[in-house]
């Protein structure tokens, strides 16, 4: 759908305002000055640590340090993105938040592996996707992975810039938003045992809230280093993604999810709400 210049300019200004209001919580390189003293963050960690993840019948681990922290002072949301690993390799991303205005708690999960996953909450199976959205793509039109970390990061940034995403965002009166590539990778890793020379996760945000991600890895295939990449959703909203001009990702809006779907979305209104002093007073 074509957008007028004034419409696009207004969206850009709003995104800049949200980024500025979020301050350091919107920077992947500095997730928080002191997260241990933030009650919202402590609550999110507490909720996620009540979950257990099994990957291919062995335990996955949640990394206690978030990949990213974000706030939306307009909507009242306060959230974080966490990584779960399995045998040293990324296995699942959790995006979770509380909203002081709406007094709810939300968590979303997306797999980063094609291996079987089982997520349990209080020993009850909460999610076990029958399939995943992980579709690795070999990038044969770029230079092979360079020989050092700095040059490979430059290559991965260039690949990430080739991806573009839009999100049909909002609970009511949904409208299309162009997602913004975050300046710093959410995560960087390597795993020689798994054949990963180097890798990074790049986030694409609406304001400061990551709605999609691209995983880019330098891997060894047939004894040769090559680049592979794949996009994933971090939101239940409808998302489309392009690599250059090719549509490579198209997922629908999810109004609730079932236990065996590729994306897990959990919503709860805690009673009592843990931050009643943060809730705006009713006029």
PDB file of C-alpha atoms in Angstrom:
ATOM      1  CA  UNK A   1       0.000   0.000   0.000  1.00  0.00           C
ATOM      2  CA  UNK A   2       1.401   3.417  -0.972  1.00  0.00           C
ATOM      3  CA  UNK A   3       1.933   5.903   1.852  1.00  0.00           C
ATOM      4  CA  UNK A   4       1.987   9.661   1.516  1.00  0.00           C
ATOM      5  CA  UNK A   5       5.226  11.529   2.392  1.00  0.00           C
ATOM      6  CA  UNK A   6       3.488  13.237   5.338  1.00  0.00           C
ATOM      7  CA  UNK A   7       2.251   9.867   6.675  1.00  0.00           C
ATOM      8  CA  UNK A   8       5.729   8.336   6.468  1.00  0.00           C
ATOM      9  CA  UNK A   9       7.290  11.414   8.068  1.00  0.00           C
ATOM     10  CA  UNK A  10       4.833  11.228  10.968  1.00  0.00           C
ATOM     11  CA  UNK A  11       5.701   7.554  11.523  1.00  0.00           C
ATOM     12  CA  UNK A  12       9.409   8.379  11.486  1.00  0.00           C
ATOM     13  CA  UNK A  13       8.971  11.181  14.008  1.00  0.00           C
ATOM     14  CA  UNK A  14       6.901   8.956  16.331  1.00  0.00           C
ATOM     15  CA  UNK A  15       9.531   6.214  16.146  1.00  0.00           C
ATOM     16  CA  UNK A  16      12.263   8.721  17.018  1.00  0.00           C
ATOM     17  CA  UNK A  17      10.221  10.013  19.958  1.00  0.00           C
ATOM     18  CA  UNK A  18       9.660   6.510  21.330  1.00  0.00           C
ATOM     19  CA  UNK A  19      13.359   5.735  20.964  1.00  0.00           C
ATOM     20  CA  UNK A  20      14.346   8.930  22.745  1.00  0.00           C
ATOM     21  CA  UNK A  21      11.839   8.366  25.554  1.00  0.00           C
ATOM     22  CA  UNK A  22      13.082   4.824  26.079  1.00  0.00           C
ATOM     23  CA  UNK A  23      16.599   6.077  26.772  1.00  0.00           C
ATOM     24  CA  UNK A  24      19.271   3.468  27.554  1.00  0.00           C
ATOM     25  CA  UNK A  25      16.707   0.698  27.903  1.00  0.00           C
ATOM     26  CA  UNK A  26      16.394   0.757  24.113  1.00  0.00           C
ATOM     27  CA  UNK A  27      20.071   0.016  23.456  1.00  0.00           C
ATOM     28  CA  UNK A  28      21.193  -3.563  22.886  1.00  0.00           C
ATOM     29  CA  UNK A  29      24.773  -2.700  23.883  1.00  0.00           C
ATOM     30  CA  UNK A  30      23.672  -1.494  27.334  1.00  0.00           C
ATOM     31  CA  UNK A  31      20.506  -3.384  28.325  1.00  0.00           C
ATOM     32  CA  UNK A  32      20.202  -1.648  31.688  1.00  0.00           C
ATOM     33  CA  UNK A  33      22.298   0.342  34.119  1.00  0.00           C
ATOM     34  CA  UNK A  34      21.389  -1.935  37.028  1.00  0.00           C
ATOM     35  CA  UNK A  35      18.714  -4.490  36.093  1.00  0.00           C
ATOM     36  CA  UNK A  36      18.914  -6.187  39.471  1.00  0.00           C
ATOM     37  CA  UNK A  37      17.260  -3.140  41.051  1.00  0.00           C
ATOM     38  CA  UNK A  38      14.458  -2.887  38.476  1.00  0.00           C
ATOM     39  CA  UNK A  39      11.348  -4.625  39.900  1.00  0.00           C
ATOM     40  CA  UNK A  40       9.807  -5.081  36.436  1.00  0.00           C
ATOM     41  CA  UNK A  41      12.921  -6.834  35.154  1.00  0.00           C
ATOM     42  CA  UNK A  42      13.186  -9.017  38.260  1.00  0.00           C
ATOM     43  CA  UNK A  43       9.553 -10.047  37.807  1.00  0.00           C
ATOM     44  CA  UNK A  44      10.126 -11.003  34.155  1.00  0.00           C
ATOM     45  CA  UNK A  45      13.149 -13.128  35.067  1.00  0.00           C
ATOM     46  CA  UNK A  46      11.195 -14.769  37.887  1.00  0.00           C
ATOM     47  CA  UNK A  47       8.353 -15.707  35.537  1.00  0.00           C
ATOM     48  CA  UNK A  48      10.660 -17.166  32.888  1.00  0.00           C
ATOM     49  CA  UNK A  49      12.717 -19.119  35.405  1.00  0.00           C
ATOM     50  CA  UNK A  50       9.527 -20.969  36.352  1.00  0.00           C
ATOM     51  CA  UNK A  51       9.640 -22.512  32.862  1.00  0.00           C
ATOM     52  CA  UNK A  52      11.697 -25.503  31.777  1.00  0.00           C
ATOM     53  CA  UNK A  53      12.806 -26.170  28.211  1.00  0.00           C
ATOM     54  CA  UNK A  54      13.843 -29.455  26.685  1.00  0.00           C
ATOM     55  CA  UNK A  55      15.495 -29.595  23.282  1.00  0.00           C
ATOM     56  CA  UNK A  56      15.733 -33.018  21.692  1.00  0.00           C
ATOM     57  CA  UNK A  57      15.219 -34.608  25.156  1.00  0.00           C
ATOM     58  CA  UNK A  58      18.004 -32.658  26.895  1.00  0.00           C
ATOM     59  CA  UNK A  59      17.699 -29.491  28.965  1.00  0.00           C
ATOM     60  CA  UNK A  60      17.932 -26.022  27.422  1.00  0.00           C
ATOM     61  CA  UNK A  61      19.285 -23.120  29.455  1.00  0.00           C
ATOM     62  CA  UNK A  62      17.928 -19.600  29.806  1.00  0.00           C
ATOM     63  CA  UNK A  63      20.611 -16.920  29.749  1.00  0.00           C
ATOM     64  CA  UNK A  64      19.994 -14.629  32.733  1.00  0.00           C
ATOM     65  CA  UNK A  65      21.349 -11.520  30.999  1.00  0.00           C
ATOM     66  CA  UNK A  66      18.789 -10.157  28.521  1.00  0.00           C
ATOM     67  CA  UNK A  67      19.628  -9.665  24.872  1.00  0.00           C
ATOM     68  CA  UNK A  68      17.697  -6.405  24.928  1.00  0.00           C
ATOM     69  CA  UNK A  69      15.485  -4.304  27.180  1.00  0.00           C
ATOM     70  CA  UNK A  70      12.780  -1.983  25.957  1.00  0.00           C
ATOM     71  CA  UNK A  71      10.092   0.363  27.190  1.00  0.00           C
ATOM     72  CA  UNK A  72       7.153   2.047  25.545  1.00  0.00           C
ATOM     73  CA  UNK A  73       6.218   4.955  27.820  1.00  0.00           C
ATOM     74  CA  UNK A  74       3.170   5.678  25.660  1.00  0.00           C
ATOM     75  CA  UNK A  75       1.589   2.203  25.960  1.00  0.00           C
ATOM     76  CA  UNK A  76       2.972   1.418  29.434  1.00  0.00           C
ATOM     77  CA  UNK A  77       4.885  -1.698  28.351  1.00  0.00           C
ATOM     78  CA  UNK A  78       8.181  -2.664  29.995  1.00  0.00           C
ATOM     79  CA  UNK A  79       9.879  -5.700  28.492  1.00  0.00           C
ATOM     80  CA  UNK A  80      12.979  -7.709  27.692  1.00  0.00           C
ATOM     81  CA  UNK A  81      14.239 -10.280  25.200  1.00  0.00           C
ATOM     82  CA  UNK A  82      15.987 -13.414  26.491  1.00  0.00           C
ATOM     83  CA  UNK A  83      17.919 -16.201  24.802  1.00  0.00           C
ATOM     84  CA  UNK A  84      17.714 -19.903  25.598  1.00  0.00           C
ATOM     85  CA  UNK A  85      20.587 -22.122  24.452  1.00  0.00           C
ATOM     86  CA  UNK A  86      21.128 -25.835  23.952  1.00  0.00           C
ATOM     87  CA  UNK A  87      24.627 -27.290  23.933  1.00  0.00           C
ATOM     88  CA  UNK A  88      26.043 -23.812  23.370  1.00  0.00           C
ATOM     89  CA  UNK A  89      23.817 -22.975  20.404  1.00  0.00           C
ATOM     90  CA  UNK A  90      20.790 -20.617  20.321  1.00  0.00           C
ATOM     91  CA  UNK A  91      17.606 -22.660  20.693  1.00  0.00           C
ATOM     92  CA  UNK A  92      14.763 -20.242  21.516  1.00  0.00           C
ATOM     93  CA  UNK A  93      14.061 -16.530  21.966  1.00  0.00           C
ATOM     94  CA  UNK A  94      11.653 -15.300  24.643  1.00  0.00           C
ATOM     95  CA  UNK A  95      10.184 -11.800  24.449  1.00  0.00           C
ATOM     96  CA  UNK A  96       8.237 -10.857  27.555  1.00  0.00           C
ATOM     97  CA  UNK A  97       6.733  -7.736  29.094  1.00  0.00           C
ATOM     98  CA  UNK A  98       4.392  -6.310  31.686  1.00  0.00           C
ATOM     99  CA  UNK A  99       2.091  -3.393  30.967  1.00  0.00           C
ATOM    100  CA  UNK A 100       1.315  -1.072  33.867  1.00  0.00           C
ATOM    101  CA  UNK A 101      -1.562   0.624  32.060  1.00  0.00           C
ATOM    102  CA  UNK A 102      -3.339  -2.581  31.042  1.00  0.00           C
ATOM    103  CA  UNK A 103      -2.078  -4.607  34.026  1.00  0.00           C
ATOM    104  CA  UNK A 104      -1.103  -7.659  32.039  1.00  0.00           C
ATOM    105  CA  UNK A 105       1.847  -9.995  31.538  1.00  0.00           C
ATOM    106  CA  UNK A 106       2.788 -11.356  28.096  1.00  0.00           C
ATOM    107  CA  UNK A 107       5.435 -13.806  26.933  1.00  0.00           C
ATOM    108  CA  UNK A 108       6.203 -14.910  23.386  1.00  0.00           C
ATOM    109  CA  UNK A 109       8.511 -17.727  22.279  1.00  0.00           C
ATOM    110  CA  UNK A 110      10.009 -18.512  18.903  1.00  0.00           C
ATOM    111  CA  UNK A 111      12.301 -21.477  18.079  1.00  0.00           C
ATOM    112  CA  UNK A 112      15.798 -21.014  16.681  1.00  0.00           C
ATOM    113  CA  UNK A 113      16.220 -24.715  15.948  1.00  0.00           C
ATOM    114  CA  UNK A 114      14.436 -27.431  14.001  1.00  0.00           C
ATOM    115  CA  UNK A 115      14.974 -29.913  16.848  1.00  0.00           C
ATOM    116  CA  UNK A 116      11.925 -30.919  18.931  1.00  0.00           C
ATOM    117  CA  UNK A 117      11.128 -28.452  21.722  1.00  0.00           C
ATOM    118  CA  UNK A 118       9.031 -28.989  24.853  1.00  0.00           C
ATOM    119  CA  UNK A 119       8.293 -26.030  27.140  1.00  0.00           C
ATOM    120  CA  UNK A 120       6.775 -26.741  30.542  1.00  0.00           C
ATOM    121  CA  UNK A 121       5.122 -24.420  33.038  1.00  0.00           C
ATOM    122  CA  UNK A 122       4.747 -25.936  36.509  1.00  0.00           C
ATOM    123  CA  UNK A 123       5.475 -29.404  35.044  1.00  0.00           C
ATOM    124  CA  UNK A 124       2.604 -29.052  32.531  1.00  0.00           C
ATOM    125  CA  UNK A 125       3.439 -28.947  28.821  1.00  0.00           C
ATOM    126  CA  UNK A 126       2.732 -25.404  27.686  1.00  0.00           C
ATOM    127  CA  UNK A 127       4.186 -25.554  24.192  1.00  0.00           C
ATOM    128  CA  UNK A 128       5.677 -28.169  21.877  1.00  0.00           C
ATOM    129  CA  UNK A 129       5.701 -26.914  18.270  1.00  0.00           C
ATOM    130  CA  UNK A 130       4.974 -29.510  15.628  1.00  0.00           C
ATOM    131  CA  UNK A 131       6.830 -27.389  13.057  1.00  0.00           C
ATOM    132  CA  UNK A 132       8.934 -24.231  13.110  1.00  0.00           C
ATOM    133  CA  UNK A 133       9.332 -21.131  10.954  1.00  0.00           C
ATOM    134  CA  UNK A 134      13.102 -21.750  10.784  1.00  0.00           C
ATOM    135  CA  UNK A 135      13.997 -21.939   7.104  1.00  0.00           C
ATOM    136  CA  UNK A 136      17.728 -21.544   6.605  1.00  0.00           C
ATOM    137  CA  UNK A 137      18.848 -19.904   3.392  1.00  0.00           C
ATOM    138  CA  UNK A 138      22.345 -20.134   1.931  1.00  0.00           C
ATOM    139  CA  UNK A 139      23.535 -16.737   0.726  1.00  0.00           C
ATOM    140  CA  UNK A 140      25.559 -17.523  -2.363  1.00  0.00           C
ATOM    141  CA  UNK A 141      25.634 -13.970  -3.716  1.00  0.00           C
ATOM    142  CA  UNK A 142      27.963 -12.570  -1.011  1.00  0.00           C
ATOM    143  CA  UNK A 143      31.655 -12.935  -0.301  1.00  0.00           C
ATOM    144  CA  UNK A 144      32.537 -15.977   1.840  1.00  0.00           C
ATOM    145  CA  UNK A 145      33.007 -15.333   5.558  1.00  0.00           C
ATOM    146  CA  UNK A 146      36.153 -13.314   6.259  1.00  0.00           C
ATOM    147  CA  UNK A 147      39.043 -14.574   8.346  1.00  0.00           C
ATOM    148  CA  UNK A 148      38.588 -12.397  11.437  1.00  0.00           C
ATOM    149  CA  UNK A 149      35.793 -11.315  13.771  1.00  0.00           C
ATOM    150  CA  UNK A 150      35.795  -7.635  12.839  1.00  0.00           C
ATOM    151  CA  UNK A 151      35.440  -8.209   9.114  1.00  0.00           C
ATOM    152  CA  UNK A 152      32.784 -10.890   9.623  1.00  0.00           C
ATOM    153  CA  UNK A 153      30.739  -8.474  11.752  1.00  0.00           C
ATOM    154  CA  UNK A 154      30.927  -5.945   8.916  1.00  0.00           C
ATOM    155  CA  UNK A 155      29.704  -8.636   6.523  1.00  0.00           C
ATOM    156  CA  UNK A 156      26.835  -9.632   8.832  1.00  0.00           C
ATOM    157  CA  UNK A 157      25.745  -5.998   9.225  1.00  0.00           C
ATOM    158  CA  UNK A 158      25.664  -5.672   5.435  1.00  0.00           C
ATOM    159  CA  UNK A 159      23.511  -8.818   5.166  1.00  0.00           C
ATOM    160  CA  UNK A 160      21.163  -7.578   7.907  1.00  0.00           C
ATOM    161  CA  UNK A 161      20.635  -4.305   6.014  1.00  0.00           C
ATOM    162  CA  UNK A 162      19.394  -6.271   3.006  1.00  0.00           C
ATOM    163  CA  UNK A 163      16.403  -7.471   5.031  1.00  0.00           C
ATOM    164  CA  UNK A 164      13.326  -5.272   5.421  1.00  0.00           C
ATOM    165  CA  UNK A 165      10.222  -5.950   7.515  1.00  0.00           C
ATOM    166  CA  UNK A 166       6.770  -4.473   7.920  1.00  0.00           C
ATOM    167  CA  UNK A 167       4.326  -5.219  10.726  1.00  0.00           C
ATOM    168  CA  UNK A 168       0.576  -4.747  10.751  1.00  0.00           C
ATOM    169  CA  UNK A 169       0.802  -3.448  14.311  1.00  0.00           C
ATOM    170  CA  UNK A 170      -1.797  -2.645  16.982  1.00  0.00           C
ATOM    171  CA  UNK A 171      -4.700  -4.269  18.797  1.00  0.00           C
ATOM    172  CA  UNK A 172      -7.276  -1.891  17.320  1.00  0.00           C
ATOM    173  CA  UNK A 173      -7.072   0.123  14.114  1.00  0.00           C
ATOM    174  CA  UNK A 174      -4.007  -1.828  12.994  1.00  0.00           C
ATOM    175  CA  UNK A 175      -1.686  -0.026  10.607  1.00  0.00           C
ATOM    176  CA  UNK A 176       1.443  -0.963   8.706  1.00  0.00           C
ATOM    177  CA  UNK A 177       4.790  -0.055  10.258  1.00  0.00           C
ATOM    178  CA  UNK A 178       8.233  -0.320   8.701  1.00  0.00           C
ATOM    179  CA  UNK A 179      10.423  -2.021  11.302  1.00  0.00           C
ATOM    180  CA  UNK A 180      13.752  -0.425  12.181  1.00  0.00           C
ATOM    181  CA  UNK A 181      17.011  -2.395  12.170  1.00  0.00           C
ATOM    182  CA  UNK A 182      18.576  -2.013  15.618  1.00  0.00           C
ATOM    183  CA  UNK A 183      22.102  -0.651  15.396  1.00  0.00           C
ATOM    184  CA  UNK A 184      23.715  -3.303  17.623  1.00  0.00           C
ATOM    185  CA  UNK A 185      23.319  -7.079  17.215  1.00  0.00           C
ATOM    186  CA  UNK A 186      21.224  -8.624  19.971  1.00  0.00           C
ATOM    187  CA  UNK A 187      23.662 -11.523  20.264  1.00  0.00           C
ATOM    188  CA  UNK A 188      26.980 -12.750  18.881  1.00  0.00           C
ATOM    189  CA  UNK A 189      28.245 -16.320  19.166  1.00  0.00           C
ATOM    190  CA  UNK A 190      30.339 -19.106  17.677  1.00  0.00           C
ATOM    191  CA  UNK A 191      30.363 -22.858  18.230  1.00  0.00           C
ATOM    192  CA  UNK A 192      33.115 -24.869  16.585  1.00  0.00           C
ATOM    193  CA  UNK A 193      31.561 -28.203  17.646  1.00  0.00           C
ATOM    194  CA  UNK A 194      28.351 -27.296  15.800  1.00  0.00           C
ATOM    195  CA  UNK A 195      30.232 -25.981  12.768  1.00  0.00           C
ATOM    196  CA  UNK A 196      29.358 -22.334  13.465  1.00  0.00           C
ATOM    197  CA  UNK A 197      32.340 -20.086  12.721  1.00  0.00           C
ATOM    198  CA  UNK A 198      30.499 -16.922  13.734  1.00  0.00           C
ATOM    199  CA  UNK A 199      26.938 -15.745  14.113  1.00  0.00           C
ATOM    200  CA  UNK A 200      24.713 -12.893  15.214  1.00  0.00           C
ATOM    201  CA  UNK A 201      21.058 -12.115  15.888  1.00  0.00           C
ATOM    202  CA  UNK A 202      19.792  -8.794  14.520  1.00  0.00           C
ATOM    203  CA  UNK A 203      16.565  -7.221  15.750  1.00  0.00           C
ATOM    204  CA  UNK A 204      14.009  -5.141  13.833  1.00  0.00           C
ATOM    205  CA  UNK A 205      11.864  -2.916  16.015  1.00  0.00           C
ATOM    206  CA  UNK A 206       8.665  -0.924  16.058  1.00  0.00           C
ATOM    207  CA  UNK A 207       9.860   2.065  18.098  1.00  0.00           C
ATOM    208  CA  UNK A 208      12.077   0.253  20.613  1.00  0.00           C
ATOM    209  CA  UNK A 209      10.137  -3.033  20.663  1.00  0.00           C
ATOM    210  CA  UNK A 210      11.765  -5.829  18.577  1.00  0.00           C
ATOM    211  CA  UNK A 211       9.076  -7.449  16.417  1.00  0.00           C
ATOM    212  CA  UNK A 212      11.284  -9.578  14.147  1.00  0.00           C
ATOM    213  CA  UNK A 213      14.830 -10.896  14.028  1.00  0.00           C
ATOM    214  CA  UNK A 214      17.277 -12.327  11.515  1.00  0.00           C
ATOM    215  CA  UNK A 215      19.812 -14.959  12.514  1.00  0.00           C
ATOM    216  CA  UNK A 216      22.964 -14.833  10.387  1.00  0.00           C
ATOM    217  CA  UNK A 217      25.629 -17.523  10.703  1.00  0.00           C
ATOM    218  CA  UNK A 218      28.939 -18.337   9.060  1.00  0.00           C
ATOM    219  CA  UNK A 219      28.925 -22.131   8.890  1.00  0.00           C
ATOM    220  CA  UNK A 220      31.121 -24.842   7.429  1.00  0.00           C
ATOM    221  CA  UNK A 221      29.445 -26.773   4.620  1.00  0.00           C
ATOM    222  CA  UNK A 222      31.388 -29.349   2.599  1.00  0.00           C
ATOM    223  CA  UNK A 223      34.531 -28.037   4.307  1.00  0.00           C
ATOM    224  CA  UNK A 224      33.850 -24.546   2.960  1.00  0.00           C
ATOM    225  CA  UNK A 225      32.762 -21.459   4.951  1.00  0.00           C
ATOM    226  CA  UNK A 226      29.411 -20.078   3.768  1.00  0.00           C
ATOM    227  CA  UNK A 227      26.772 -17.656   5.041  1.00  0.00           C
ATOM    228  CA  UNK A 228      23.303 -18.797   6.094  1.00  0.00           C
ATOM    229  CA  UNK A 229      20.430 -16.655   7.360  1.00  0.00           C
ATOM    230  CA  UNK A 230      16.798 -16.938   8.376  1.00  0.00           C
ATOM    231  CA  UNK A 231      14.154 -14.564   9.800  1.00  0.00           C
ATOM    232  CA  UNK A 232      11.869 -15.238  12.780  1.00  0.00           C
ATOM    233  CA  UNK A 233       8.913 -13.419  14.314  1.00  0.00           C
ATOM    234  CA  UNK A 234       9.011 -11.945  17.828  1.00  0.00           C
ATOM    235  CA  UNK A 235       5.386 -10.835  17.816  1.00  0.00           C
ATOM    236  CA  UNK A 236       1.911 -12.181  17.187  1.00  0.00           C
ATOM    237  CA  UNK A 237       1.187  -9.389  14.713  1.00  0.00           C
ATOM    238  CA  UNK A 238       1.209  -9.989  10.958  1.00  0.00           C
ATOM    239  CA  UNK A 239       4.778  -9.564   9.650  1.00  0.00           C
ATOM    240  CA  UNK A 240       6.242  -9.572   6.158  1.00  0.00           C
ATOM    241  CA  UNK A 241       9.940  -9.654   5.353  1.00  0.00           C
ATOM    242  CA  UNK A 242      11.969  -9.097   2.202  1.00  0.00           C
ATOM    243  CA  UNK A 243      15.537  -9.968   1.269  1.00  0.00           C
ATOM    244  CA  UNK A 244      16.351  -7.273  -1.252  1.00  0.00           C
ATOM    245  CA  UNK A 245      13.163  -7.309  -3.361  1.00  0.00           C
ATOM    246  CA  UNK A 246      12.165 -10.942  -2.684  1.00  0.00           C
ATOM    247  CA  UNK A 247       9.404 -11.673  -0.177  1.00  0.00           C
ATOM    248  CA  UNK A 248      10.967 -14.359   2.043  1.00  0.00           C
ATOM    249  CA  UNK A 249       8.826 -14.166   5.205  1.00  0.00           C
ATOM    250  CA  UNK A 250       5.067 -13.809   5.596  1.00  0.00           C
ATOM    251  CA  UNK A 251       3.325 -14.765   8.851  1.00  0.00           C
ATOM    252  CA  UNK A 252      -0.279 -13.947   9.790  1.00  0.00           C
ATOM    253  CA  UNK A 253      -1.746 -12.204  12.832  1.00  0.00           C
ATOM    254  CA  UNK A 254      -2.240 -14.663  15.684  1.00  0.00           C
ATOM    255  CA  UNK A 255      -5.267 -14.163  17.901  1.00  0.00           C
ATOM    256  CA  UNK A 256      -4.120 -16.681  20.486  1.00  0.00           C
ATOM    257  CA  UNK A 257      -1.964 -19.747  19.882  1.00  0.00           C
ATOM    258  CA  UNK A 258      -2.301 -23.481  20.434  1.00  0.00           C
ATOM    259  CA  UNK A 259       0.268 -25.598  22.235  1.00  0.00           C
ATOM    260  CA  UNK A 260       1.676 -27.110  19.014  1.00  0.00           C
ATOM    261  CA  UNK A 261       1.975 -23.978  16.828  1.00  0.00           C
ATOM    262  CA  UNK A 262       5.358 -22.672  15.579  1.00  0.00           C
ATOM    263  CA  UNK A 263       5.025 -19.508  17.716  1.00  0.00           C
ATOM    264  CA  UNK A 264       3.969 -19.417  21.356  1.00  0.00           C
ATOM    265  CA  UNK A 265       2.060 -16.454  22.821  1.00  0.00           C
ATOM    266  CA  UNK A 266       0.957 -16.446  26.456  1.00  0.00           C
ATOM    267  CA  UNK A 267      -1.212 -13.704  28.011  1.00  0.00           C
ATOM    268  CA  UNK A 268      -2.179 -13.284  31.643  1.00  0.00           C
ATOM    269  CA  UNK A 269      -3.755 -10.658  33.896  1.00  0.00           C
ATOM    270  CA  UNK A 270      -2.024 -11.336  37.247  1.00  0.00           C
ATOM    271  CA  UNK A 271      -4.314 -10.909  40.239  1.00  0.00           C
ATOM    272  CA  UNK A 272      -3.162  -9.003  42.138  1.00  0.00           C
ATOM    273  CA  UNK A 273      -1.066  -7.042  39.652  1.00  0.00           C
ATOM    274  CA  UNK A 274       2.522  -6.906  41.010  1.00  0.00           C
ATOM    275  CA  UNK A 275       3.024  -3.166  40.377  1.00  0.00           C
ATOM    276  CA  UNK A 276      -0.167  -1.438  41.546  1.00  0.00           C
ATOM    277  CA  UNK A 277       1.726   1.780  42.375  1.00  0.00           C
ATOM    278  CA  UNK A 278       2.716   2.089  38.689  1.00  0.00           C
ATOM    279  CA  UNK A 279      -0.855   1.864  37.389  1.00  0.00           C
ATOM    280  CA  UNK A 280      -2.324   5.209  36.267  1.00  0.00           C
ATOM    281  CA  UNK A 281      -5.113   6.447  38.513  1.00  0.00           C
ATOM    282  CA  UNK A 282      -8.645   6.254  37.085  1.00  0.00           C
ATOM    283  CA  UNK A 283     -10.039   9.770  36.428  1.00  0.00           C
TER     284      UNK A 283
END
